[in-house]
Structure formats: C-alpha cells, structure tokens
Amino acid sequence: MPEVLTAPLVVEFPFTRSLGPVQSAFLTGLRERTVLGVTASDGRVVVPPTEYDPVTAEEIRDLVEVGTSGTVTTWAWNPSPRRGQPLTTPFAWVLVRLDGADTALLHALDAPGPDAVRTGMRVRVRWAEERTGAITDIACFEPDDGAAEESRPAPDHSAGGAGRPAPHTGEFANPVTGITTPARLDYTYAPGRAQSRYLQALSDHRIVGERCPSCRKVYVPPRGACPTCGVATDTQVEAGPRGTVTTFCIVNIKAKNLDIEVPYVYAHIALDGADLALHARIGGIPYDRVRMGLRVEPVWAKGSRFPDHYRPTGEPDADYDSYKELI
Amino acid sequence: MRDVAIVAFGQSDHVRDSAETSEVEMLMPVLHDVLAQTGLAARDIDFTCSGSSDYLAGRAFSFTMALDGVGAWPPISESHVEMDGAWALYEAWVKLLTGEAETALVYSYGKSSPGSVRDVLTRQLDPYYVAPLWPDSVALAALQAQALIDAELTDERELAGIAARRRTAAGSNPHAQLRGEVPMGEPLVAPLRTGDCPPIGDGAAAVVLAVGDTARRLTDRPAWIRGLDHRIEAHGLGVRDLTDSPSTRLAAERAGAFELSHGRKGTGGAPMVDTAELHAPFTSQEVVLRRALRLDAPDSTVCINPSGGALAANPVMAAGLIRLGEAAARIQRGASDRALAHATSGPCLQHNLVAVLEGE
C-alpha cells in the first residue's frame, strides 16, 4: 500500500445576489442605521424581514421601523471564534427580538464572558463604522444598560398605533440592490488508493492503469472502480506511455491564468494497453497538423509530477480500426 | 397502494478520517454487501437513487464519481438528491409506489474529514442575513439547547445522560465511531459540551427496497414501509420556536406513527412503536424529538436509538438513511415489530422525515 497522497484544496466563491424590494429596504436601512421589519399576515412584525409570510407564504411588503435595542431570546457562548464570524474575541451568539418585533434576529453579542449573558437581557446594536448594506453593518450587539441613547424609534403611540412600530416607506437614497458574499472553504483533498497509486507512478514517469476483474478493461487514470461493472479495479497494469489521438478539438480562446498560446489542440488519447481514452494537450506539432490516428507520447516538464503535454512520436499513424472503439 | 419494504441494509465502519479511500472506494463494499444480501446484481435493480453533498467533497458533481461503484452498464435509471440519503429513499419509495419499479437501490455517503464540517454547513443557511455571519452548526444547536434549558424542558444533567446512554448502546454497534464511556468534556459552544455533539466522521450506507412479493422473495422478513412523510419549517431561526418540532410531529402524524399498528388493535395502551431510531446529532435535539413524537411517557418501553444514533456515528448525508436502515434491520432480525425512523436536515431540526416500518 503506497502512501496516500493529500493536497490542500481551497474553494472560494463570491456569490453575487440580487435583492428583492423587502431585502433591499432592510439592508439599505442597516447602512442608514435604521432597522426595518415587515408585517406578516397575522400582524406579527418579522425582523429580519422576509418577502413572504413565514406561515402562509403569501407575499408581504408592509415595512415598519423597529428599535435598535432588544431582548435576548436565547444565546450560546462561543469561546473560540471561527473565521468569518462577527467578532475575533470570545462572544455570545444571540437571537435578539428588537423592540417592536415579534421574531428574533441572529447575531453576535460582545460580552466579557458567559456570566454576563442571560436570556431576557437587554442589548443594543453596535453599528459597524463602515456600512455597505449588509447584515454585517451590524458589527454586533452590546449589553444595553439603558443609560445610552434611547432605542429608536419610539413605538407609534398615535391614534390606532397601539404601541406598534411605525410604518416605513422603505425608501432611501441610493438603495442597495445586490450583495456580494465572499465565501471560502478549505479542504485537504485525498484522492484515495487508486488515484494515489496513479499519481505516484506518474511522478516516476510511469503510467499505471487498473484492470477490471470482470470485463478485463484497463482504466487510465484508475479511480478504483469499474464504472461499467461496479467492482473494484485492483490489478495494476502498465499502460502507454505511447498512445494514439482518437479525436481532438482546437482551442481558440485563452483560458485565464493559462500560459499557453492559442490556438492549441486538446485531444483524446488512447494509451497503448488502455481501454479508455484520457485527454491532454498536444504539443510539438502545428495545431493544424494534428489528426486522428496520430501517435503521441507524454512530455514531462523538468521536476513535474505529471505530463505537461503529449507530442508526436514520429511513428506512422495508427490504423483507424485499432482505436475506433475508443473515440 | 403497493406495499414497499426495506429488504437489505448495509453500512461502512464510520471513522474520523478515511483519507486512504476515495468516496467510491469507501462506498463500493457497502453496495456489494446489500446486493449480496438480496442476491441481486446491479443490473437487476430497477431504480437507483443516492444522496450526498458537493460541499463536503469541495468538488462539483462529486456524486458522479461515486456512481462508478454501482456499475452503470447496461444503462440504469438513476437519480440523486443533494441531501441526506433518507430523502433519496423517499424518492425511491415514490418511484416504487407509482409502479415504475419493483426494486430500488438507495445509497448515500459523506466524508467530513477533508474540510471543516462546522463551517461547511454554514453554506446551507440563508445567504442574505445569516450565512455572512458564519454561525457554525454547533453554535446553532447550542442556541436551541439554551432555549430548551430556559424553558425548563431539559438541563445539562439530562443531556449528559442522553450522551452516556447513546454511546453505551453503541457498544454493541460494530460500525459506530464513538462507543462506551465518553467524557462530556469542555464546553464547545456553551451550553453544549463536546459530549453533547456528534463525532465528525466519514461513512456510507445503502438499502435495497422492493415491492410486495418481490420483497418476500428477497428476504425472510421484509421491513414494510407503512408510512413515510417529510415536512419543513421556515428557515428563519428567529421565526421558529426552537424548543418544538412541529414538522416532525406533522410528518409522524402523516406517516401513521401515532396510530396503533394492525396487530395490536384492542390491546389498549400497547406502544405504537417499539423502537425509535432518531436522527439527533445533538443531545438537546433528542429532547425536542422525543417530545414531538410523544416518546416521553414515564412508562414508555420504546427502545430509543439502540444503534447509538448520530451521537455515536454521524456521517453527514448518510446518518439519516442509517436511521431507516437500522430500524429496518431490527425488524428484519425480529428484534422489533413496529419501528419509527426519523431523519433531519438543516439547522436546529428544520426539515424532518418520519417513516413507520413494520414486520409481518
């Protein structure tokens, strides 16, 4: 059993999302230090606001302004903040029901320790210094001793207001209509037994396939299973290194970060002794001279663990019948 | 309506890190196991359905690699859900009920070891208001646990008792990852301690479904699916009452979990099920589920999570299917006559599936 290979794998994606009218108003409001909710079909004020009723799924749009202070409805103490979380020092996760709201908003609470946090405690928004129209415009919550500025706005005590939060048009100058949320996840990729054997052989300039014990086909590169028979391919077989171009395409568009002049040829190559074609770039020959049946061999760049490309061997072209099953 | 049964169940040993095997290498022995139990070859299966997640693998269309382990020639009828395999089983069950298939192979797998599963799972959250804060799966479960404690529905002592019972039960489960005496450890995200949380691990599971007489031909004692339903709740955590699981309760009602079984009519007070396999990755979630499923009567004889449940092995995307498989296997070996199986998905038990299984 050879050593199993691993390698770091980083997946990053900056999702760009459009906002509907309700989400746009809410996130623009945060930029302006204003928290908006939406009135649901049953009269409840939903904060953060949704575009549809959480119970009936009907579209809802009646915005109201709620307070920037509220009450913790549940919490959890996080002693070891993780990447991307709102605070880098230990903090409490909290669900906060803002004054005037009937539902709670998830965020972080900056508190000295778990003993300083309890359900029912009063907290207020701490705004981020730079606000762009995102949930992170709320930097976090902080304990509200009631001494600081009053939670705003005051409930609507006008006739018919009945202490409910006041309606809000949701209109702001330069509304935010979209958000970009970058995300990064780190992995350690492990290709497994079969592919580890293949990659290790490649670094010795050998190409190793695996044979299916049932249909006898040789797969290069091997993945540990015969996709036709569904059984393990555990017999290693040397393949190539020479092979035959079975089909190809001419690439005319330069890929980002790829240092290869266009046009170039990408081809299916049936290695000698393999029953499945692999694909690779063809070099060492003008792009318009590549043809089906061309005999090729791998070229390793100095110090590389895998072939950089395949080049013509100079042999006569292979007979069509010898590779027609592998196109 | 056609009768559909689980006729075979298999699973891998669940381990912290399976770097030596790829997904398909991990899965293949499990597929061969369930096929061997029924004597079927892959080509005999009418419908194949799988469950997994690209976010665990960090690669797009990762399930197509695992499909190599099935043997897709001659061409097969195949489907995939980007969910726990319990929902793949649901799709296969519907396929069998419609009469389009007599047999189905359902499998799922998950390798949490390549990444950080607590962070990976944040990507399933509301992308506008929640995901940008990166609240990890343990943090969200901890909010739910604190809500239960505040409502005096549980306390840390009861949670520790649940952890101990599940891992003791797992002592007789050769596939489990965490067995026997497990210290409750330090607070991870308080009030949850490491002992309240599931192990992080890799694993795979598979079941074979069959209809009517085909099921009887394939096994001595099919585990008949008498009802199967799943329900989801609003994604806003602050909209929900985290101490309750109305979706579990409704799914259980629709699956017939609260109706007396045929064989027990008139026995007055007899348990509606004798076994419950609950997909509760956190101790506090078992408290919510037991209440929702009315399993908390003081004289209850229902055997809960005899496998150890997700607290003993939690291969994400397979742990729910394993609950159905464990319940079925218990019926198949005669240890249960009527069992409830539950699977969950999403933060704080957002989406829940309940099946009622019976022996003949």
PDB file of C-alpha atoms in Angstrom, chain A residues 119-289:
ATOM      1  CA  THR A 119     -31.877  35.163  28.243  1.00  0.00           C
ATOM      2  CA  GLY A 120     -34.040  38.241  28.687  1.00  0.00           C
ATOM      3  CA  MET A 121     -31.137  40.666  28.916  1.00  0.00           C
ATOM      4  CA  ARG A 122     -31.363  43.973  27.095  1.00  0.00           C
ATOM      5  CA  VAL A 123     -28.973  44.573  24.229  1.00  0.00           C
ATOM      6  CA  ARG A 124     -28.492  47.221  21.553  1.00  0.00           C
ATOM      7  CA  VAL A 125     -26.997  47.346  18.089  1.00  0.00           C
ATOM      8  CA  ARG A 126     -23.360  48.347  17.715  1.00  0.00           C
ATOM      9  CA  TRP A 127     -23.053  49.684  14.182  1.00  0.00           C
ATOM     10  CA  ALA A 128     -20.068  48.950  12.007  1.00  0.00           C
ATOM     11  CA  GLU A 129     -18.056  52.066  11.220  1.00  0.00           C
ATOM     12  CA  GLU A 130     -18.167  51.387   7.512  1.00  0.00           C
ATOM     13  CA  ARG A 131     -21.547  50.222   6.314  1.00  0.00           C
ATOM     14  CA  THR A 132     -22.304  48.913   2.833  1.00  0.00           C
ATOM     15  CA  GLY A 133     -25.802  47.477   3.089  1.00  0.00           C
ATOM     16  CA  ALA A 134     -25.170  44.022   4.559  1.00  0.00           C
ATOM     17  CA  ILE A 135     -26.072  42.124   7.707  1.00  0.00           C
ATOM     18  CA  THR A 136     -22.520  42.802   8.864  1.00  0.00           C
ATOM     19  CA  ASP A 137     -23.385  46.529   9.027  1.00  0.00           C
ATOM     20  CA  ILE A 138     -24.473  45.455  12.484  1.00  0.00           C
ATOM     21  CA  ALA A 139     -20.994  44.866  13.890  1.00  0.00           C
ATOM     22  CA  CYS A 140     -22.554  43.036  16.812  1.00  0.00           C
ATOM     23  CA  PHE A 141     -24.838  43.674  19.762  1.00  0.00           C
ATOM     24  CA  GLU A 142     -23.659  45.008  23.114  1.00  0.00           C
ATOM     25  CA  PRO A 143     -25.271  44.982  26.552  1.00  0.00           C
ATOM     26  CA  ASP A 144     -27.762  47.827  26.926  1.00  0.00           C
ATOM     27  CA  ASP A 145     -27.730  49.279  30.407  1.00  0.00           C
ATOM     28  CA  GLY A 146     -30.403  51.748  29.369  1.00  0.00           C
ATOM     29  CA  ALA A 147     -28.119  54.717  30.006  1.00  0.00           C
ATOM     30  CA  ALA A 148     -27.074  55.269  26.432  1.00  0.00           C
ATOM     31  CA  GLU A 149     -29.146  56.724  23.649  1.00  0.00           C
ATOM     32  CA  GLU A 150     -32.683  55.532  23.563  1.00  0.00           C
ATOM     33  CA  SER A 151     -33.707  52.685  21.351  1.00  0.00           C
ATOM     34  CA  ARG A 152     -35.175  54.293  18.299  1.00  0.00           C
ATOM     35  CA  PRO A 153     -37.714  54.800  17.048  1.00  0.00           C
ATOM     36  CA  ALA A 154     -40.212  55.146  19.830  1.00  0.00           C
ATOM     37  CA  PRO A 155     -43.285  52.994  19.279  1.00  0.00           C
ATOM     38  CA  ASP A 156     -46.101  54.673  17.438  1.00  0.00           C
ATOM     39  CA  HIS A 157     -48.476  55.922  20.133  1.00  0.00           C
ATOM     40  CA  SER A 158     -50.612  57.917  17.722  1.00  0.00           C
ATOM     41  CA  ALA A 159     -54.274  57.057  17.300  1.00  0.00           C
ATOM     42  CA  GLY A 160     -54.510  53.480  16.058  1.00  0.00           C
ATOM     43  CA  GLY A 161     -50.817  52.979  16.572  1.00  0.00           C
ATOM     44  CA  ALA A 162     -51.431  50.928  19.696  1.00  0.00           C
ATOM     45  CA  GLY A 163     -47.751  50.803  20.520  1.00  0.00           C
ATOM     46  CA  ARG A 164     -46.902  49.115  17.242  1.00  0.00           C
ATOM     47  CA  PRO A 165     -43.852  50.252  15.314  1.00  0.00           C
ATOM     48  CA  ALA A 166     -44.484  52.983  12.786  1.00  0.00           C
ATOM     49  CA  PRO A 167     -44.831  52.253   9.079  1.00  0.00           C
ATOM     50  CA  HIS A 168     -41.816  52.999   6.915  1.00  0.00           C
ATOM     51  CA  THR A 169     -41.726  53.569   3.166  1.00  0.00           C
ATOM     52  CA  GLY A 170     -38.522  51.602   2.792  1.00  0.00           C
ATOM     53  CA  GLU A 171     -37.268  54.339   0.509  1.00  0.00           C
ATOM     54  CA  PHE A 172     -33.696  55.544   0.840  1.00  0.00           C
ATOM     55  CA  ALA A 173     -31.354  57.441  -1.443  1.00  0.00           C
ATOM     56  CA  ASN A 174     -29.044  55.101  -3.394  1.00  0.00           C
ATOM     57  CA  PRO A 175     -30.727  51.865  -2.372  1.00  0.00           C
ATOM     58  CA  VAL A 176     -28.640  48.699  -2.225  1.00  0.00           C
ATOM     59  CA  THR A 177     -29.975  46.313  -4.881  1.00  0.00           C
ATOM     60  CA  GLY A 178     -27.497  43.486  -4.586  1.00  0.00           C
ATOM     61  CA  ILE A 179     -24.920  41.960  -2.291  1.00  0.00           C
ATOM     62  CA  THR A 180     -21.720  40.055  -2.876  1.00  0.00           C
ATOM     63  CA  THR A 181     -20.951  37.482  -0.223  1.00  0.00           C
ATOM     64  CA  PRO A 182     -17.478  36.042  -0.492  1.00  0.00           C
ATOM     65  CA  ALA A 183     -17.055  32.554   0.896  1.00  0.00           C
ATOM     66  CA  ARG A 184     -14.002  30.414   1.367  1.00  0.00           C
ATOM     67  CA  LEU A 185     -13.809  26.798   2.419  1.00  0.00           C
ATOM     68  CA  ASP A 186     -10.540  24.953   2.980  1.00  0.00           C
ATOM     69  CA  TYR A 187     -10.193  21.264   2.289  1.00  0.00           C
ATOM     70  CA  THR A 188      -7.492  18.657   2.288  1.00  0.00           C
ATOM     71  CA  TYR A 189      -8.107  16.661  -0.843  1.00  0.00           C
ATOM     72  CA  ALA A 190      -7.276  12.968  -0.673  1.00  0.00           C
ATOM     73  CA  PRO A 191      -7.692  11.135  -3.972  1.00  0.00           C
ATOM     74  CA  GLY A 192      -7.887   7.644  -2.449  1.00  0.00           C
ATOM     75  CA  ARG A 193      -5.915   4.473  -3.100  1.00  0.00           C
ATOM     76  CA  ALA A 194      -6.246   4.032  -6.848  1.00  0.00           C
ATOM     77  CA  GLN A 195      -5.564   7.613  -7.810  1.00  0.00           C
ATOM     78  CA  SER A 196      -2.712   7.870  -5.291  1.00  0.00           C
ATOM     79  CA  ARG A 197      -1.034   4.883  -6.970  1.00  0.00           C
ATOM     80  CA  TYR A 198      -1.588   6.501 -10.357  1.00  0.00           C
ATOM     81  CA  LEU A 199      -0.170   9.870  -9.285  1.00  0.00           C
ATOM     82  CA  GLN A 200       2.833   8.296  -7.584  1.00  0.00           C
ATOM     83  CA  ALA A 201       3.645   6.274 -10.705  1.00  0.00           C
ATOM     84  CA  LEU A 202       3.278   9.412 -12.821  1.00  0.00           C
ATOM     85  CA  SER A 203       5.939  11.187 -10.788  1.00  0.00           C
ATOM     86  CA  ASP A 204       8.264   8.281 -11.739  1.00  0.00           C
ATOM     87  CA  HIS A 205       7.316   8.903 -15.384  1.00  0.00           C
ATOM     88  CA  ARG A 206       5.251   5.712 -15.498  1.00  0.00           C
ATOM     89  CA  ILE A 207       1.583   5.446 -16.401  1.00  0.00           C
ATOM     90  CA  VAL A 208      -0.351   2.848 -14.415  1.00  0.00           C
ATOM     91  CA  GLY A 209      -3.883   1.769 -15.149  1.00  0.00           C
ATOM     92  CA  GLU A 210      -6.054  -0.756 -13.362  1.00  0.00           C
ATOM     93  CA  ARG A 211      -7.823  -3.739 -14.856  1.00  0.00           C
ATOM     94  CA  CYS A 212     -11.408  -4.690 -14.105  1.00  0.00           C
ATOM     95  CA  PRO A 213     -11.511  -8.309 -12.960  1.00  0.00           C
ATOM     96  CA  SER A 214     -14.895  -8.723 -14.624  1.00  0.00           C
ATOM     97  CA  CYS A 215     -14.800  -7.064 -18.061  1.00  0.00           C
ATOM     98  CA  ARG A 216     -10.964  -7.037 -18.270  1.00  0.00           C
ATOM     99  CA  LYS A 217     -10.869  -3.413 -19.375  1.00  0.00           C
ATOM    100  CA  VAL A 218      -7.905  -1.290 -18.324  1.00  0.00           C
ATOM    101  CA  TYR A 219      -8.765   2.165 -16.981  1.00  0.00           C
ATOM    102  CA  VAL A 220      -6.338   5.084 -17.119  1.00  0.00           C
ATOM    103  CA  PRO A 221      -6.472   7.017 -14.901  1.00  0.00           C
ATOM    104  CA  PRO A 222      -7.905   4.457 -12.491  1.00  0.00           C
ATOM    105  CA  ARG A 223     -10.421   5.516  -9.862  1.00  0.00           C
ATOM    106  CA  GLY A 224     -10.702   2.242  -8.003  1.00  0.00           C
ATOM    107  CA  ALA A 225     -13.930   1.087  -9.592  1.00  0.00           C
ATOM    108  CA  CYS A 226     -15.006  -0.179 -12.984  1.00  0.00           C
ATOM    109  CA  PRO A 227     -17.830   2.197 -13.913  1.00  0.00           C
ATOM    110  CA  THR A 228     -19.339  -0.475 -16.139  1.00  0.00           C
ATOM    111  CA  CYS A 229     -19.284  -3.416 -13.751  1.00  0.00           C
ATOM    112  CA  GLY A 230     -19.319  -1.631 -10.388  1.00  0.00           C
ATOM    113  CA  VAL A 231     -16.481  -3.708  -8.947  1.00  0.00           C
ATOM    114  CA  ALA A 232     -13.069  -2.754  -7.634  1.00  0.00           C
ATOM    115  CA  THR A 233     -10.245  -2.472 -10.162  1.00  0.00           C
ATOM    116  CA  ASP A 234      -7.313  -3.640  -8.091  1.00  0.00           C
ATOM    117  CA  THR A 235      -4.850  -5.114 -10.606  1.00  0.00           C
ATOM    118  CA  GLN A 236      -2.246  -2.582 -11.702  1.00  0.00           C
ATOM    119  CA  VAL A 237      -1.259  -2.608 -15.350  1.00  0.00           C
ATOM    120  CA  GLU A 238       1.408  -0.507 -17.050  1.00  0.00           C
ATOM    121  CA  ALA A 239      -0.060   1.434 -19.949  1.00  0.00           C
ATOM    122  CA  GLY A 240       1.494   3.605 -22.639  1.00  0.00           C
ATOM    123  CA  PRO A 241       3.483   5.696 -22.419  1.00  0.00           C
ATOM    124  CA  ARG A 242       2.762   5.976 -26.127  1.00  0.00           C
ATOM    125  CA  GLY A 243      -0.740   6.322 -27.445  1.00  0.00           C
ATOM    126  CA  THR A 244      -2.959   7.348 -30.322  1.00  0.00           C
ATOM    127  CA  VAL A 245      -5.010  10.500 -30.807  1.00  0.00           C
ATOM    128  CA  THR A 246      -8.583   9.273 -31.213  1.00  0.00           C
ATOM    129  CA  THR A 247     -10.269  12.648 -31.530  1.00  0.00           C
ATOM    130  CA  PHE A 248      -9.409  16.263 -30.794  1.00  0.00           C
ATOM    131  CA  CYS A 249     -10.521  19.864 -30.770  1.00  0.00           C
ATOM    132  CA  ILE A 250      -8.762  23.147 -31.487  1.00  0.00           C
ATOM    133  CA  VAL A 251      -8.913  25.627 -28.625  1.00  0.00           C
ATOM    134  CA  ASN A 252      -9.049  29.267 -29.757  1.00  0.00           C
ATOM    135  CA  ILE A 253      -9.857  31.036 -26.508  1.00  0.00           C
ATOM    136  CA  LYS A 254      -7.122  31.604 -23.980  1.00  0.00           C
ATOM    137  CA  ALA A 255      -8.070  30.496 -20.502  1.00  0.00           C
ATOM    138  CA  LYS A 256      -7.436  32.827 -17.590  1.00  0.00           C
ATOM    139  CA  ASN A 257      -4.067  32.246 -15.901  1.00  0.00           C
ATOM    140  CA  LEU A 258      -3.061  29.720 -18.552  1.00  0.00           C
ATOM    141  CA  ASP A 259       0.278  30.370 -20.173  1.00  0.00           C
ATOM    142  CA  ILE A 260      -0.351  28.545 -23.451  1.00  0.00           C
ATOM    143  CA  GLU A 261      -0.587  30.276 -26.801  1.00  0.00           C
ATOM    144  CA  VAL A 262      -3.772  29.739 -28.761  1.00  0.00           C
ATOM    145  CA  PRO A 263      -4.754  28.042 -30.899  1.00  0.00           C
ATOM    146  CA  TYR A 264      -3.708  24.718 -29.438  1.00  0.00           C
ATOM    147  CA  VAL A 265      -5.064  21.197 -29.616  1.00  0.00           C
ATOM    148  CA  TYR A 266      -6.732  19.256 -26.844  1.00  0.00           C
ATOM    149  CA  ALA A 267      -7.137  15.588 -27.648  1.00  0.00           C
ATOM    150  CA  HIS A 268      -8.438  12.237 -26.519  1.00  0.00           C
ATOM    151  CA  ILE A 269      -5.524   9.851 -26.355  1.00  0.00           C
ATOM    152  CA  ALA A 270      -5.824   6.066 -26.207  1.00  0.00           C
ATOM    153  CA  LEU A 271      -2.676   4.904 -24.454  1.00  0.00           C
ATOM    154  CA  ASP A 272      -1.322   1.591 -25.649  1.00  0.00           C
ATOM    155  CA  GLY A 273      -2.840  -1.087 -23.463  1.00  0.00           C
ATOM    156  CA  ALA A 274      -5.650   1.121 -22.095  1.00  0.00           C
ATOM    157  CA  ASP A 275      -9.336   0.655 -22.801  1.00  0.00           C
ATOM    158  CA  LEU A 276     -10.379   4.200 -22.072  1.00  0.00           C
ATOM    159  CA  ALA A 277      -9.031   7.372 -23.668  1.00  0.00           C
ATOM    160  CA  LEU A 278      -7.666  10.125 -21.459  1.00  0.00           C
ATOM    161  CA  HIS A 279      -7.423  13.736 -22.513  1.00  0.00           C
ATOM    162  CA  ALA A 280      -4.412  16.019 -22.764  1.00  0.00           C
ATOM    163  CA  ARG A 281      -2.895  18.840 -24.761  1.00  0.00           C
ATOM    164  CA  ILE A 282      -0.925  18.065 -27.904  1.00  0.00           C
ATOM    165  CA  GLY A 283       2.305  19.993 -28.456  1.00  0.00           C
ATOM    166  CA  GLY A 284       5.369  19.819 -30.644  1.00  0.00           C
ATOM    167  CA  ILE A 285       3.337  19.987 -33.862  1.00  0.00           C
ATOM    168  CA  PRO A 286       1.409  22.833 -35.512  1.00  0.00           C
ATOM    169  CA  TYR A 287      -2.192  22.785 -34.400  1.00  0.00           C
ATOM    170  CA  ASP A 288      -3.499  22.256 -37.942  1.00  0.00           C
ATOM    171  CA  ARG A 289      -1.357  19.154 -38.446  1.00  0.00           C
TER     172      ARG A 289
END
